[in-house]
Coordinates of C-alpha atoms in Angstrom, one line a residue:
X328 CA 106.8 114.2 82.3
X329 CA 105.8 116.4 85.2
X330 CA 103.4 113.7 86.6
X331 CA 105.9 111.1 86.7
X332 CA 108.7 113.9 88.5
X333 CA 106.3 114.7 91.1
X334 CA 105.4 111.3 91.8
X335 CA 109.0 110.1 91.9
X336 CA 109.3 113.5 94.8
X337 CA 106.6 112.1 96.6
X338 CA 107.8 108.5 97.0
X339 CA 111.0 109.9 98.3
X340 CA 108.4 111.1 101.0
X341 CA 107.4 108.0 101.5
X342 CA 110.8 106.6 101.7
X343 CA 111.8 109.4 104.1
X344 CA 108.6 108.4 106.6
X345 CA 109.3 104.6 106.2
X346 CA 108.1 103.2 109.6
X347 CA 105.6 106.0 110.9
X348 CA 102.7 104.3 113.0
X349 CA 100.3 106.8 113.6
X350 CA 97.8 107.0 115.9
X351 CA 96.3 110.1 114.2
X352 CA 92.5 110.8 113.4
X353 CA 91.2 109.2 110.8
X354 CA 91.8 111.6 107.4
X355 CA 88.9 113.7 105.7
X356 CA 89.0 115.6 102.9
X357 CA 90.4 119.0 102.8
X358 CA 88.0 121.8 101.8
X359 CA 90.2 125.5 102.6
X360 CA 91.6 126.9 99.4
X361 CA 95.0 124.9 98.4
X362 CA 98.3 127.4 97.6
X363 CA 99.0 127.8 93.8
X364 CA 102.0 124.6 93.7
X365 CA 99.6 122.5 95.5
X366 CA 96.8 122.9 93.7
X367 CA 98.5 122.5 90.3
X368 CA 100.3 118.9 91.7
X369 CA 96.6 118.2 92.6
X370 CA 95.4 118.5 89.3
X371 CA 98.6 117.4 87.0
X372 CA 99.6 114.5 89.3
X373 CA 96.4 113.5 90.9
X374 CA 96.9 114.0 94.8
X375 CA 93.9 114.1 97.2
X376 CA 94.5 116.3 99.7
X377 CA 93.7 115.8 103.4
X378 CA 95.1 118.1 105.8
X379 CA 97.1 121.3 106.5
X380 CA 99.3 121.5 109.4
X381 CA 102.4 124.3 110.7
X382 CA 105.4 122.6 109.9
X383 CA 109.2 124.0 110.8
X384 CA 111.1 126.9 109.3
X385 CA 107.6 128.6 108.4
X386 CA 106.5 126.1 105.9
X387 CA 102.6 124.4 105.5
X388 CA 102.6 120.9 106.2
X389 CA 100.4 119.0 103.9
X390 CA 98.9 115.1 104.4
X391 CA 98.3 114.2 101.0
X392 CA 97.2 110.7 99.0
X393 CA 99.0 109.7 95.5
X394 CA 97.6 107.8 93.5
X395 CA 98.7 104.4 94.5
X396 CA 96.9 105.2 97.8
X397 CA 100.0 106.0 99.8
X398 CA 99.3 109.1 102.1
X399 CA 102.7 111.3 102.5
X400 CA 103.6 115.1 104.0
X401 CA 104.7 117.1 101.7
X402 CA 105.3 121.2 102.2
X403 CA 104.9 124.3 100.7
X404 CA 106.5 127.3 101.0
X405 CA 104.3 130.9 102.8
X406 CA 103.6 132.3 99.5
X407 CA 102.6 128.8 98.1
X408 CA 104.2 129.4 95.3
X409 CA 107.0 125.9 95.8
X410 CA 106.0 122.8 96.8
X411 CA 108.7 120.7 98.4
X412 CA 108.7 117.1 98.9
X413 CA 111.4 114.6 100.8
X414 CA 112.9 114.4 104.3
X415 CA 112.2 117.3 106.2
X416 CA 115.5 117.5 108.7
X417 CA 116.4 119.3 111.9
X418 CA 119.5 120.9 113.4
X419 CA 120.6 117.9 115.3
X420 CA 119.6 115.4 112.1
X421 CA 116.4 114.5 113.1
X422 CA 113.8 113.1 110.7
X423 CA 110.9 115.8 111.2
X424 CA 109.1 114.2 108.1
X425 CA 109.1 110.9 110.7
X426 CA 107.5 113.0 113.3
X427 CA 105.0 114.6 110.9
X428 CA 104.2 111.4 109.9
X429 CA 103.3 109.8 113.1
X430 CA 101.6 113.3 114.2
X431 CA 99.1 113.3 111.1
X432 CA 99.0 110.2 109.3
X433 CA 97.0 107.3 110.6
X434 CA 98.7 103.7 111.0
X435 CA 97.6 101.7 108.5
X436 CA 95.7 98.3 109.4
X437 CA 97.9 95.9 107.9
X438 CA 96.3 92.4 109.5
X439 CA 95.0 91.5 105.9
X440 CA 98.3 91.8 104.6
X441 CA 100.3 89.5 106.9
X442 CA 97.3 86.9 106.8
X443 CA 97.4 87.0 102.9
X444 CA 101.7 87.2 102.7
X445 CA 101.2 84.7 105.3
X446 CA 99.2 82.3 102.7
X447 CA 101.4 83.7 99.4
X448 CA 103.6 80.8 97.5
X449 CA 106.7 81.1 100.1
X450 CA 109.2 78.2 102.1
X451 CA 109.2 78.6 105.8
X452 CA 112.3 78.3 107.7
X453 CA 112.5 77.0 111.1
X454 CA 111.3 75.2 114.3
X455 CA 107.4 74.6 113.3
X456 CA 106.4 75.0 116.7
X457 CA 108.7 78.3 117.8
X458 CA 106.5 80.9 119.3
X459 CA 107.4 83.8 117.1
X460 CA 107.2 84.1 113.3
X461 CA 108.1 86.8 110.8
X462 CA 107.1 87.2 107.2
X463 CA 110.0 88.4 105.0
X464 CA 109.3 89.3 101.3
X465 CA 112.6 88.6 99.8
X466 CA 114.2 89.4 96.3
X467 CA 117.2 87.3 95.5
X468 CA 118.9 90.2 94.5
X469 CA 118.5 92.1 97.8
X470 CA 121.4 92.9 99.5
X471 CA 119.2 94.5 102.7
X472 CA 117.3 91.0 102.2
X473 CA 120.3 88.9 102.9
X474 CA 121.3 91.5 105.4
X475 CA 118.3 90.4 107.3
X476 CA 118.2 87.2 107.2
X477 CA 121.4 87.1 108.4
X478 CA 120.7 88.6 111.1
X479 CA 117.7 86.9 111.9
X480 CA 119.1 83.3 111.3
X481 CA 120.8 82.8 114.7
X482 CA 117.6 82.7 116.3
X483 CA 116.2 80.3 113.6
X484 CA 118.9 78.4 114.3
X485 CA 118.2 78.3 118.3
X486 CA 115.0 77.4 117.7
X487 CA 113.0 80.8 118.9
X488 CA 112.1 81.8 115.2
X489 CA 110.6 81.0 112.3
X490 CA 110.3 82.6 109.3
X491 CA 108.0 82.6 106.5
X492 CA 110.4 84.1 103.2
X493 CA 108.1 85.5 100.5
X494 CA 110.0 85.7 97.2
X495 CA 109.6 88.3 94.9
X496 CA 111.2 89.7 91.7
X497 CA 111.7 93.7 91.6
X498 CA 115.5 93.9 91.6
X499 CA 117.5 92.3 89.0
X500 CA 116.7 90.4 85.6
X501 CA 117.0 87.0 86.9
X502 CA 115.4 88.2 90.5
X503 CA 112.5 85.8 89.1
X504 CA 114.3 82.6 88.2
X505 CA 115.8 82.5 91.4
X506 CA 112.7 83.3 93.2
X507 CA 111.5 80.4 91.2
X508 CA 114.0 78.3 92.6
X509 CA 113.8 78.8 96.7
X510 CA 109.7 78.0 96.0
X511 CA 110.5 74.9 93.8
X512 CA 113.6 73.8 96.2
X513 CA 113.1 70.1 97.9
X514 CA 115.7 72.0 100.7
X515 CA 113.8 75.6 101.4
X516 CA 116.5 76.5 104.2
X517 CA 119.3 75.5 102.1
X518 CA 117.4 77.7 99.0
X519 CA 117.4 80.6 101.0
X520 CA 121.2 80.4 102.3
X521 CA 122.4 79.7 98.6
X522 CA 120.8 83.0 97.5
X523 CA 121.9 84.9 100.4
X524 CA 125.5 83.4 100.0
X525 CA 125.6 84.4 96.3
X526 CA 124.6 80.9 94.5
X527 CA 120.9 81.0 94.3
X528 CA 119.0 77.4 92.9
X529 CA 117.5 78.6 89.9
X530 CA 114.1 77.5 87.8
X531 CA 112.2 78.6 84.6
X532 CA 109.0 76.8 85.7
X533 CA 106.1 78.5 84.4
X534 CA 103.8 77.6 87.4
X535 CA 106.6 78.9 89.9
X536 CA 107.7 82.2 88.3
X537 CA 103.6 82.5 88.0
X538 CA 103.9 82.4 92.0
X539 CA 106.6 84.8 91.9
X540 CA 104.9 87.5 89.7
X541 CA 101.5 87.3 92.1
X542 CA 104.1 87.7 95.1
X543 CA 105.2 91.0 93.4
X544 CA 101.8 92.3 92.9
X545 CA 100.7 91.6 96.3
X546 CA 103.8 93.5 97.5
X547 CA 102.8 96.6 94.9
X548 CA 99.0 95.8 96.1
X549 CA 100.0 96.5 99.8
X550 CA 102.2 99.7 99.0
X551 CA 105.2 98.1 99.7
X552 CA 108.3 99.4 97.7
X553 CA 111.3 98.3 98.1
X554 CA 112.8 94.7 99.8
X555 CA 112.8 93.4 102.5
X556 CA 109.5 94.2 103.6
X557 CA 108.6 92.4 107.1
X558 CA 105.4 91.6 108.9
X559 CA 105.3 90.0 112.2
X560 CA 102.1 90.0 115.0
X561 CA 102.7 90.0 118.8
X562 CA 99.8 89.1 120.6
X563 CA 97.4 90.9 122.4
X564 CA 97.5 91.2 126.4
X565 CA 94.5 90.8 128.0
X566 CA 91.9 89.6 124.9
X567 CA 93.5 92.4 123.4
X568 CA 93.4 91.9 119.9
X569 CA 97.2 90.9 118.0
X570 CA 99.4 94.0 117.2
X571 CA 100.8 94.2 113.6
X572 CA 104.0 95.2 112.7
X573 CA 105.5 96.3 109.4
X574 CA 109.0 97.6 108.4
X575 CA 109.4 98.6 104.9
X576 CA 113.4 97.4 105.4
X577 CA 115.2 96.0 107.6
X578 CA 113.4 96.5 110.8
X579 CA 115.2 97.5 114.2
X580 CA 116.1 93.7 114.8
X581 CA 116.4 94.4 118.9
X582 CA 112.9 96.1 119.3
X583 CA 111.1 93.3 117.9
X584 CA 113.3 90.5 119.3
X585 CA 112.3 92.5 122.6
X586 CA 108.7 92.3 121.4
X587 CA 108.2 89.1 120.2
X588 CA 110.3 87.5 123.6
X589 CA 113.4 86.5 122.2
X590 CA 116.1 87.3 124.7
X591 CA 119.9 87.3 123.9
X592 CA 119.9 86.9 120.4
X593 CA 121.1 90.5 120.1
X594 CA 124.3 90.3 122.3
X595 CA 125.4 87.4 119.9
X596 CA 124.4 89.2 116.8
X597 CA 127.0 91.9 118.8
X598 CA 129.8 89.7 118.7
X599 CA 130.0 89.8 115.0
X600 CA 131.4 93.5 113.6
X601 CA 129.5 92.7 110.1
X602 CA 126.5 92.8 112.2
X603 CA 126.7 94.9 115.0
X604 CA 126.9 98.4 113.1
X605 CA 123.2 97.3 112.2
X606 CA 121.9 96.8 115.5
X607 CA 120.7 99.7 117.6

């Protein structure tokens, strides 16, 4: 019972550092003496521990590994008798755990994932020859899924985007069947706008929900946890090599429009107040 507590605490650290991209040193074991909470969550939950650092309001900051490989801060207090784990705020509301994360934890290399998300069972939407593509894993049942796509679709729609939707089933009893049915769909664009407008095609096919359920481990396999999850690359400058990005939820739509060279999309999205109170 107290494994599964303190691992349910620490994904809420890893919900509350979201879209770190460290450029931190690579992590090494750490060999000092751990305080008394941290050394029994070691033991009982099965954390590695990799680094110690002075984190605000006099608390240790602590890099630590679960054991679905996801490295998260956690804290404890001076006399290392509490361990505390979540979204470490500031006065003015900002997301220290965010800042820890980018300080300490180093960006994962996710350029096997988008090539193998990129080859998953999926539809793609869009102009086949548009210069910028995003991967979305996508459950049927996602509201933040169909909140992305819509704002997304206006620049499928002009032509400067397309996208490559991923289905998966982790929300909802039927989030399978319906993933089923935008992979078995003759009309993949028209699949994805029915489930985002509420009247998803659905299938029972063996083979597809097959492709469904090995989209969902790959997700897991990745440490994704929660829908959308989006991958897009921006190439290199200078025979650098491409530049991965991944936001586990909807992404900050005008920072990688901006990246991936897609001008004015966002003062449309603007005109619509659904939309805008997303955009930043």
């Amino acid at each position: 019972m107290f494994k599964r507590k303190l691992l349910t605490a620490v994904a809420l650290s890893v919900a509350a550092m979201s879209a770190f991209a460290g450029k931190a040193e690579p992590l090494k074991p750490y060999t000092g003496a751990l305080p008394p909470a941290l050394q029994y969550a070691k033991t009982a939950a099965g954390l590695q521990v990799f680094k110690k650092f002075q984190a605000a309001g006099g608390l240790d900051g602590w890099v630590v590994q679960d054991p679905s490989g996801k490295n998260v801060v956690v804290y404890s207090s001076k006399d290392g008798e509490a361990l505390i784990a979540g979204m470490m705020l500031d006065k003015n509301g900002k997301n220290l755990s965010a800042v820890y994360g980018e300080e300490h934890i180093p960006a994962p290399d996710y350029t096997e994932a988008i090539g193998e998300f990129k080859a998953a069972p999926g539809v793609s939407v869009g102009n086949p020859k548009a210069k910028a593509e995003v991967v979305v894993v996508f459950d049927a049942n996602c509201g933040y899924c169909k909140l992305m796509h819509k704002l997304i679709d206006p620049a499928v729609q002009a032509g400067e985007l397309k996208v490559r939707y991923v289905p998966v089933a982790i929300l909802g009893a039927d989030s399978d069947i319906k993933g089923a049915g935008i992979l078995g769909s003759k009309n993949p664009a028209a699949a994805v706008d029915g489930a985002v407008a509420g009247r998803a095609e659905t299938s029972s096919d063996k083979d597809l929900l097959a492709k469904v359920q090995a989209n969902t481990n790959l997700m897991k396999k990745h440490g994704f946890n929660g829908t959308p999850a989006v991958l897009y690359a921006v190439k290199g400058k200078g025979g650098a090599d491409d530049t991965v990005y991944v936001a586990n939820g909807v992404p900050n739509i005008t920072e990688m429009f901006s990246r991936m060279g897609i001008s004015g999309q966002v003062d449309k999205l603007k005109q619509d107040p659904a939309l805008a109170r997303f955009l930043r």
